[in-house]
Short mmCIF file of C-alpha atoms and ligand atoms in Angstrom, two decimals:
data_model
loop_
_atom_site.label_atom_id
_atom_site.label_comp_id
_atom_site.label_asym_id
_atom_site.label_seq_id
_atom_site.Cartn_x
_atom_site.Cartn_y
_atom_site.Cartn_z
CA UNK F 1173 160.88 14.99 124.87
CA UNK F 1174 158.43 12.31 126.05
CA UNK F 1175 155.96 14.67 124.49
CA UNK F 1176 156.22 13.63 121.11
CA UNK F 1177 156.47 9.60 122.38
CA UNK F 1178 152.34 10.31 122.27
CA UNK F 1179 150.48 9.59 119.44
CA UNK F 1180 148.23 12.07 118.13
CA UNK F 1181 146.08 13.19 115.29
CA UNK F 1182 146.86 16.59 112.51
CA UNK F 1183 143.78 18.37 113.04
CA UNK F 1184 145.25 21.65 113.40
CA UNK F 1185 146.60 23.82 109.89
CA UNK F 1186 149.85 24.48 112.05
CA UNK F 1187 151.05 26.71 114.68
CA UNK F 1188 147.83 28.69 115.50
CA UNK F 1189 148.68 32.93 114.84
CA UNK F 1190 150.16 34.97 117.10
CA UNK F 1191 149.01 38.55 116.61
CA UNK F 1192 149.60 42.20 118.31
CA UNK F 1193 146.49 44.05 119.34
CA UNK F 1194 147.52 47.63 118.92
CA UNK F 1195 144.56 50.06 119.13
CA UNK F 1196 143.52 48.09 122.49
CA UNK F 1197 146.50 48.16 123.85
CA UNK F 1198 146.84 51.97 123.14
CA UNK F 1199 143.49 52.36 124.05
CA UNK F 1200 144.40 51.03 128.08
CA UNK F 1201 147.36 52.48 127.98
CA UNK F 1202 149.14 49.79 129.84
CA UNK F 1203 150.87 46.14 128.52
CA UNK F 1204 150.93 45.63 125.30
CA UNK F 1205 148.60 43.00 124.34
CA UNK F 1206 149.10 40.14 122.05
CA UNK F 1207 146.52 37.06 121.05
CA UNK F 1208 147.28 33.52 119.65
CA UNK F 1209 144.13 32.65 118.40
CA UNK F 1210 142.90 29.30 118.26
CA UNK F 1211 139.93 30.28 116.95
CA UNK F 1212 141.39 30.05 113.58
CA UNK F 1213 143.55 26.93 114.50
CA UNK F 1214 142.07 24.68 112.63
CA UNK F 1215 139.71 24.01 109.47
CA UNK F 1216 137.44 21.45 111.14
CA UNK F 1217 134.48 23.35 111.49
CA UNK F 1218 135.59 26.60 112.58
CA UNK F 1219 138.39 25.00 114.99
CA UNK F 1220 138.95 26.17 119.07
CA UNK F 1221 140.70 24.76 122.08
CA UNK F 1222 138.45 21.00 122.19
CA UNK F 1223 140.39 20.52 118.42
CA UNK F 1224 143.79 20.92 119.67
CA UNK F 1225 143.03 18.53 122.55
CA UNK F 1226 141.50 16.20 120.19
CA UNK F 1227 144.25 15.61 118.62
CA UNK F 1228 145.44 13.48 121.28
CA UNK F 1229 142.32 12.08 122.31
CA UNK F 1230 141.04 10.86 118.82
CA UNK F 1231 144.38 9.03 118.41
CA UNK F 1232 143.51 7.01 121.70
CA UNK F 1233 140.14 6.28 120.95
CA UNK F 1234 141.33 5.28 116.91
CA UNK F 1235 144.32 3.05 118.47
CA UNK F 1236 141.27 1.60 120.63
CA UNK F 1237 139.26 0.84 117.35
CA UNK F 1238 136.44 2.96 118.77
CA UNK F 1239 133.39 3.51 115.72
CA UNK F 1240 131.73 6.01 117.77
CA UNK F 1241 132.28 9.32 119.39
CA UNK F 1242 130.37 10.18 122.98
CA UNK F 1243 130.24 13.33 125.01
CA UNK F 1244 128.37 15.74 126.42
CA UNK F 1245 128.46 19.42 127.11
CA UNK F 1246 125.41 22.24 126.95
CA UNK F 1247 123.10 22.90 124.12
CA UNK F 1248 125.35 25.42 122.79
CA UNK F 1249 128.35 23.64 123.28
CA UNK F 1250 131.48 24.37 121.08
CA UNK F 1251 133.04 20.98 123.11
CA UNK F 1252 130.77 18.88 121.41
CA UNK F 1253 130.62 20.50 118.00
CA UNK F 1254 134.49 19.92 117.97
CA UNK F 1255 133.76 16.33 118.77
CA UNK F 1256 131.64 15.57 115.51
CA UNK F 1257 134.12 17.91 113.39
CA UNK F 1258 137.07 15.31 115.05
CA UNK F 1259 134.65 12.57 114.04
CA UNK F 1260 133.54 13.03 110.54
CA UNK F 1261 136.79 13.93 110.25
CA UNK F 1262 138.05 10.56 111.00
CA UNK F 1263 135.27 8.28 109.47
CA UNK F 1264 133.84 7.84 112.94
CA UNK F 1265 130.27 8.63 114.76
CA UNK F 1266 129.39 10.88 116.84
CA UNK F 1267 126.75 11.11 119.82
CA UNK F 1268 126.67 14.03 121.50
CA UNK F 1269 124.02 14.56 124.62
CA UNK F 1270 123.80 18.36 124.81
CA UNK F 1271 122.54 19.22 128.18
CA UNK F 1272 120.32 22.37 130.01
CA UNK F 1273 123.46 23.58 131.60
CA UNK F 1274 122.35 27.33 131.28
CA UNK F 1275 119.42 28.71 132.08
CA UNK F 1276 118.51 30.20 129.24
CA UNK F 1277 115.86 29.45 126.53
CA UNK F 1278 115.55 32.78 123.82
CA UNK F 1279 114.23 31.72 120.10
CA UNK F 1280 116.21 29.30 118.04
CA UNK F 1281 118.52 28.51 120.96
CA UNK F 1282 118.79 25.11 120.19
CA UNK F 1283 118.66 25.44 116.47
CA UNK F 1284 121.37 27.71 115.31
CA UNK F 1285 125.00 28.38 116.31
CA UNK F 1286 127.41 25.32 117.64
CA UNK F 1287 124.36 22.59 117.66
CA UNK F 1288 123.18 23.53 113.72
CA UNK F 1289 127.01 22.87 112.80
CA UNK F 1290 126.73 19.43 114.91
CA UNK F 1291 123.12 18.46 113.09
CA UNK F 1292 124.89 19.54 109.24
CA UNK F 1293 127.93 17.51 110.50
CA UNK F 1294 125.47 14.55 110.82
CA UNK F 1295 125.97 14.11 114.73
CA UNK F 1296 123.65 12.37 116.53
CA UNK F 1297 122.61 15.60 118.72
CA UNK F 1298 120.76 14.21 122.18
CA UNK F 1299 119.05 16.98 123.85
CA UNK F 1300 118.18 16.30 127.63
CA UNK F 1301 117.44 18.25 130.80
CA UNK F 1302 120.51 17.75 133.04
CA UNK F 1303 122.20 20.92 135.03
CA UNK F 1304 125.71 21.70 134.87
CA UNK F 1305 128.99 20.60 136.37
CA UNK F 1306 132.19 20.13 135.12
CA UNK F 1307 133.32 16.81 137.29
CA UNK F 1308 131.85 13.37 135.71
CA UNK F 1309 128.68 12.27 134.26
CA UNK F 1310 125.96 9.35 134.78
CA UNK F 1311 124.53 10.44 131.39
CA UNK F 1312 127.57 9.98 129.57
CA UNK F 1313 127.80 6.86 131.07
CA UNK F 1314 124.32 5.36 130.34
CA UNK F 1315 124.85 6.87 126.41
CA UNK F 1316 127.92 5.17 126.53
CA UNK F 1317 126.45 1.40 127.97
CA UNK F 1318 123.26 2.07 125.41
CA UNK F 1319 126.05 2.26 121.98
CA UNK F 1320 127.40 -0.75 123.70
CA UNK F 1321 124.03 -2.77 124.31
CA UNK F 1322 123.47 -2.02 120.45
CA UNK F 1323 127.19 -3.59 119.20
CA UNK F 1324 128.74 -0.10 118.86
CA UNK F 1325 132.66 0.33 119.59
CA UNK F 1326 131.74 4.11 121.99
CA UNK F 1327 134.61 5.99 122.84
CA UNK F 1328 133.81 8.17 126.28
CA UNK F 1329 134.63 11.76 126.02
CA UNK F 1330 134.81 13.87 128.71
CA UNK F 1331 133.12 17.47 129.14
CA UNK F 1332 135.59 19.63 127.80
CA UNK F 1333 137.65 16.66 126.81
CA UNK F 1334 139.22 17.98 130.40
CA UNK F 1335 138.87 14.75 132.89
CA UNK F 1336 140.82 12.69 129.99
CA UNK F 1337 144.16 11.30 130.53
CA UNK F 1338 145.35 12.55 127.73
CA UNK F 1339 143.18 15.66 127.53
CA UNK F 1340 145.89 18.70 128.48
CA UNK F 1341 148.77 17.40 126.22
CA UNK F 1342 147.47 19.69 123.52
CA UNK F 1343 147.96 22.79 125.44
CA UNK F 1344 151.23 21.77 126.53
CA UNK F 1345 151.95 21.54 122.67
CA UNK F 1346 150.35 24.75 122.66
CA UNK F 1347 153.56 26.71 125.05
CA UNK F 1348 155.91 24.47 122.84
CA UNK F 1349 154.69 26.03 119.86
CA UNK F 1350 154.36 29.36 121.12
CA UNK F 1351 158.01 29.60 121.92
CA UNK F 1352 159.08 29.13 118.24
CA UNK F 1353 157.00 31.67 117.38
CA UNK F 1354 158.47 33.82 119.84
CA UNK F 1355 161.65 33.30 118.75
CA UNK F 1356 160.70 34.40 115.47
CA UNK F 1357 159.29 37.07 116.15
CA UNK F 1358 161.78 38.14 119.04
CA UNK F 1359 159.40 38.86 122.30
CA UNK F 1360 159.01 37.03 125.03
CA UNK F 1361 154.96 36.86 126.94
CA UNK F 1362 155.81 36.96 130.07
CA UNK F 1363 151.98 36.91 131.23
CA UNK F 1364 149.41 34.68 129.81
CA UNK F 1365 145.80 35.01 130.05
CA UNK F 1366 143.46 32.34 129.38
CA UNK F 1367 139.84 31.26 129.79
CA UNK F 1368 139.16 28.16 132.13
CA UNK F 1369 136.16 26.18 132.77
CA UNK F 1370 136.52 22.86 132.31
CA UNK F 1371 140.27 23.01 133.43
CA UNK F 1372 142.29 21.05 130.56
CA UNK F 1373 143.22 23.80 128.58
CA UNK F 1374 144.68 26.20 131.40
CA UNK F 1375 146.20 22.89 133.08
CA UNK F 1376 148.12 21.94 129.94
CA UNK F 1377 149.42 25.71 129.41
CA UNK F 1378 150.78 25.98 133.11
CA UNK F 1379 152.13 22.63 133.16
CA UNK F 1380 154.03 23.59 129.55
CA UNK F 1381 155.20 26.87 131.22
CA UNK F 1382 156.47 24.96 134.52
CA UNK F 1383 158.04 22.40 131.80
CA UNK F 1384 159.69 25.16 129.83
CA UNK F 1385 161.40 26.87 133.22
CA UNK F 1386 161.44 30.41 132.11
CA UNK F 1387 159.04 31.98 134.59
CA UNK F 1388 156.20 32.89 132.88
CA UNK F 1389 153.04 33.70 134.70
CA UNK F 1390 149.70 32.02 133.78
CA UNK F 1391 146.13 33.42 134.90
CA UNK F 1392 142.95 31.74 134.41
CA UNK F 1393 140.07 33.44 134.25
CA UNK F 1394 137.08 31.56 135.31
CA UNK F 1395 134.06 31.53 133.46
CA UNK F 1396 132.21 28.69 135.16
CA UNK F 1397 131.02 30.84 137.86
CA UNK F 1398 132.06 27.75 140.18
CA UNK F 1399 135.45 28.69 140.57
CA UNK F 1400 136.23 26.61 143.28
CA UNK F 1401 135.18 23.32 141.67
CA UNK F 1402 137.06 24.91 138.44
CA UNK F 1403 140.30 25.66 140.58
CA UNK F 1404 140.32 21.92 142.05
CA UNK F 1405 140.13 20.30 138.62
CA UNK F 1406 142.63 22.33 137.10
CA UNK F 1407 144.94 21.39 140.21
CA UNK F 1408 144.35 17.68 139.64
CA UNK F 1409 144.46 18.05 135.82
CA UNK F 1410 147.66 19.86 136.11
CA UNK F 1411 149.39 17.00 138.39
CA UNK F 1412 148.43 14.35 136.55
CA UNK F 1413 149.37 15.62 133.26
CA UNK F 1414 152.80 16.91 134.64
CA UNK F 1415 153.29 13.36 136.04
CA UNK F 1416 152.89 11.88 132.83
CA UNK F 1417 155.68 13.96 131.31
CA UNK F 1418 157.95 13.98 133.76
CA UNK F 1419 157.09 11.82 137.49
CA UNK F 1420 160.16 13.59 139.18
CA UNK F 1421 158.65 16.77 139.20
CA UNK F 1422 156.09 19.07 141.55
CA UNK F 1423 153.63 20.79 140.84
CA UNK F 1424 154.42 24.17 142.81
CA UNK F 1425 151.41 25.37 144.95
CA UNK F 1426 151.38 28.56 143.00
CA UNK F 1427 151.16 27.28 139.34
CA UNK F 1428 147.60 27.77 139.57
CA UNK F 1429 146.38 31.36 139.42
CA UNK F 1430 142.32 31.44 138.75
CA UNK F 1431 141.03 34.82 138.82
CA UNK F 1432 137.12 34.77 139.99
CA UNK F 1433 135.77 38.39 139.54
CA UNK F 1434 134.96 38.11 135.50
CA UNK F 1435 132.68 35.12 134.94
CA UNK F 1436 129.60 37.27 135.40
CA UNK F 1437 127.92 35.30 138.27
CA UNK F 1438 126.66 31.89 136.33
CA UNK F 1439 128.18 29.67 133.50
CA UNK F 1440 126.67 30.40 130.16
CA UNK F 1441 125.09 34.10 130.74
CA UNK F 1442 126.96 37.28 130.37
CA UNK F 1443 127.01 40.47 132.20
CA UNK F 1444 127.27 44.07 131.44
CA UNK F 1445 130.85 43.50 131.92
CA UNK F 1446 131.14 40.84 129.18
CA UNK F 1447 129.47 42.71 127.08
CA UNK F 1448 131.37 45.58 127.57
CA UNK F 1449 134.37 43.90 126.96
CA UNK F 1450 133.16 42.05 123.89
CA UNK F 1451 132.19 45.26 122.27
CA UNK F 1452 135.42 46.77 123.06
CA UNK F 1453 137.70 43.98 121.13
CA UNK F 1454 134.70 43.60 118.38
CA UNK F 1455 134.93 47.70 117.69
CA UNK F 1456 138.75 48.47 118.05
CA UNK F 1457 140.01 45.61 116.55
CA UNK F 1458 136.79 43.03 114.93
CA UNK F 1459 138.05 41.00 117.47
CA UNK F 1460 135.47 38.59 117.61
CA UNK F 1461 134.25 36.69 121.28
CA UNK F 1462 131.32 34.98 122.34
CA UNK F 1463 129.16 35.96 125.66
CA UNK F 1464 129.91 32.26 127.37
CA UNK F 1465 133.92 31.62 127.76
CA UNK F 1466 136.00 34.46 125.62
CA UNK F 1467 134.11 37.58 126.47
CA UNK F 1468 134.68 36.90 130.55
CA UNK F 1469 138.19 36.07 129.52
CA UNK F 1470 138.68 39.33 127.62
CA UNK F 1471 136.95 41.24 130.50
CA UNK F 1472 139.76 40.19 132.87
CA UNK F 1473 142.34 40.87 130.82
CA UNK F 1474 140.92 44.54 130.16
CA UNK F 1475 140.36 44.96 133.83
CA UNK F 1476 144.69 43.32 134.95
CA UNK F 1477 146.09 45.41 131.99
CA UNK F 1478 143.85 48.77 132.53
CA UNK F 1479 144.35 48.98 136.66
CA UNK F 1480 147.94 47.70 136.38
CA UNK F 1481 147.70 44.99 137.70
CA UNK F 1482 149.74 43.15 134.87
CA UNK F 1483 152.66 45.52 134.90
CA UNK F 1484 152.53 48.55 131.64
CA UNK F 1485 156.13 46.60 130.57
CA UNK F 1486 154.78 43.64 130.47
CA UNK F 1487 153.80 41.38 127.34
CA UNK F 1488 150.77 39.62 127.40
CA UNK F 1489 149.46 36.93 125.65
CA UNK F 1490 145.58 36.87 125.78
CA UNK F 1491 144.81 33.01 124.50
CA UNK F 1492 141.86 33.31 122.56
CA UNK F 1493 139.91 29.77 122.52
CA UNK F 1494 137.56 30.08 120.00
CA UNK F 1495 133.65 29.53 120.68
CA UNK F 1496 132.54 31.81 118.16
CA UNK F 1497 129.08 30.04 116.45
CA UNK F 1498 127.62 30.02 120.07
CA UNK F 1499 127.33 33.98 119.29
CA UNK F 1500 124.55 33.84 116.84
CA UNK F 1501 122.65 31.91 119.64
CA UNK F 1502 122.97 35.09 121.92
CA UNK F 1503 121.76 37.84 119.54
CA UNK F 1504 119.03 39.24 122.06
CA UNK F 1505 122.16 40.10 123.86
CA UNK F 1506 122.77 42.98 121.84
N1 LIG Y 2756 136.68 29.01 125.61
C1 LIG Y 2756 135.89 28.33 124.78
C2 LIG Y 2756 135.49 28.97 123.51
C3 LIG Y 2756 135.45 27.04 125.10
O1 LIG Y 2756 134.66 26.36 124.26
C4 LIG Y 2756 135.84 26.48 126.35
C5 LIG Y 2756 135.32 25.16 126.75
O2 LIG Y 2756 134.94 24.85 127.85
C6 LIG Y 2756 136.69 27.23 127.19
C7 LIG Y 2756 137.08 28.48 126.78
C8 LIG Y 2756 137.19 26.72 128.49
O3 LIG Y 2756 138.21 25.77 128.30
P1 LIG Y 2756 138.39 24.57 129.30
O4 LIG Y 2756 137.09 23.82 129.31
O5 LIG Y 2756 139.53 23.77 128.79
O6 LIG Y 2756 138.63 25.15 130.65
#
């Protein structure tokens, strides 16, 4: 399909794993729960969603002859540690500006987790004071014109790789992928559940399932705690990428289901709820999610499969995203 017609990268070991969750799916007595987990998709510094986007997005910026690498995300962003994994990687550079986008400041904050893997990855880590939003960025922009004042080659990355042409392919990959393992293992998901901020990796998943035809039902959960800017740019991402692949069709006004009771009030700072629900995956199942993106996620999938609200015979596929090393810079948490 015209899928394959665009270039892109092997970052990934191969189909990410697909694996049942039995003792928390006995434990809510409802669906039974499954997770791919691309948190273990790849071996480029601990791997996630941003690696399986970059695929696509590194090929662009190599066809481009780009020598350098620029985005932008929070202090403890996983985006931008993915970025200078993707880079070093590739022989390229990275500059990453890593931005007071949560309001939060304990010990070592800026030192450990996501940013130490950046720094030991030799990215050039920019720490600056600017707040958080998910639409573009002057800051990018003026990193960007600086690499160019010097002679560099900059290749602009978006937050989340999300506002990127090209950015939301990978997830469509993603349902592609997903059905051969289905096959192979003979179920069928019939619900997915996946965290959204940014927008590009729910986008790509409900445009795949639209693609595919066979009715499955996608929910984001937000974790931005701005689900209305969240909702819009996973709209547009989800058109655009859909008209890429295939300009005859719609997007139907339903493909995008964003559920806005789980991200805990503010991006970047968990709730009782979170925590809850992280300790529940971590202590039935050493399911492992961090306080920012996969522990909201996890909450809402807790709360639709314990009140029934995703049907007891349903299958469920809860995507797991990765964004692990951010953990260690949240240990006052617990
Ligand atoms: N989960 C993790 C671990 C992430 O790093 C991100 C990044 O923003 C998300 C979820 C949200 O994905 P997206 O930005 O594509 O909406």
């Amino acid at each position: 399909s015209k899928l394959r017609s665009f270039p892109k990268e092997r970052f990934l070991f191969g189909p990410s794993p697909v694996q049942h969750l039995p003792r928390l799916s006995a434990h809510l007595g409802g669906a039974s729960i499954w997770a791919k987990r691309e948190d273990c998709n790849s071996g480029l510094a601990y791997g996630g969603n941003k690696v399986r986007k970059l695929e696509y997005v590194v090929a662009d910026a190599l066809k481009e002859g780009a020598d350098t690498l620029v985005s932008i995300g929070g202090v403890q962003s996983n985006h931008t540690r993915a970025v200078t994994a993707c880079a070093a990687a590739s022989g390229l550079k990275a500059v990453t500006l890593q931005e007071a986008w949560v309001p939060y400041n304990p010990p070592l904050y800026d030192k450990t987790g996501n940013i130490l893997l950046s720094r030991l990855m030799g990215g050039d880590v920019r720490l600056n004071s600017e707040c958080f939003h998910i639409g573009p960025k002057a800051s990018l922009d003026a990193a960007v014109r600086e690499l160019k004042d010097r002679g560099a080659k900059p290749y602009s990355i978006p937050a989340g790789a999300s506002l990127h042409p090209l950015g939301a392919l990978g997830f469509v990959d993603f349902i592609v992928e997903l059905a051969g393992q289905e096959k192979d293992l003979g179920v069928f998901f019939d619900t997915i559940v996946v965290c959204s901020v940014t927008g590009s990796s729910h986008s790509g998943i409900a445009v795949g399932a639209l693609l595919e035809g066979r009715g499955r039902k996608v929910i984001g959960i937000d974790a931005s705690g701005r689900p209305v800017d969240t909702k819009a740019q996973v709209t547009n991402i989800a058109k655009d990428t859909l008209a890429l692949l295939d300009p005859d069709a719609r997007l139907p006004d339903d493909a995008v289901v964003l559920d806005e009771r789980f991200h805990a009030g503010m991006y970047g700072i968990p709730d009782e709820q979170t925590k809850a629900a992280m300790r529940l995956g971590a202590q039935l199942e050493a399911f492992i999610t961090d306080p920012v993106y996969e522990g909201k996620s996890l909450a809402g999938l807790i709360h639709l499969v314990r009140s029934g609200e995703i049907a007891p015979s349903s299958k469920v596929l809860y995507v797991h995203l990765g964004g692990q090393p951010a953990l260690n810079a949240y240990s006052e948490e617990f």
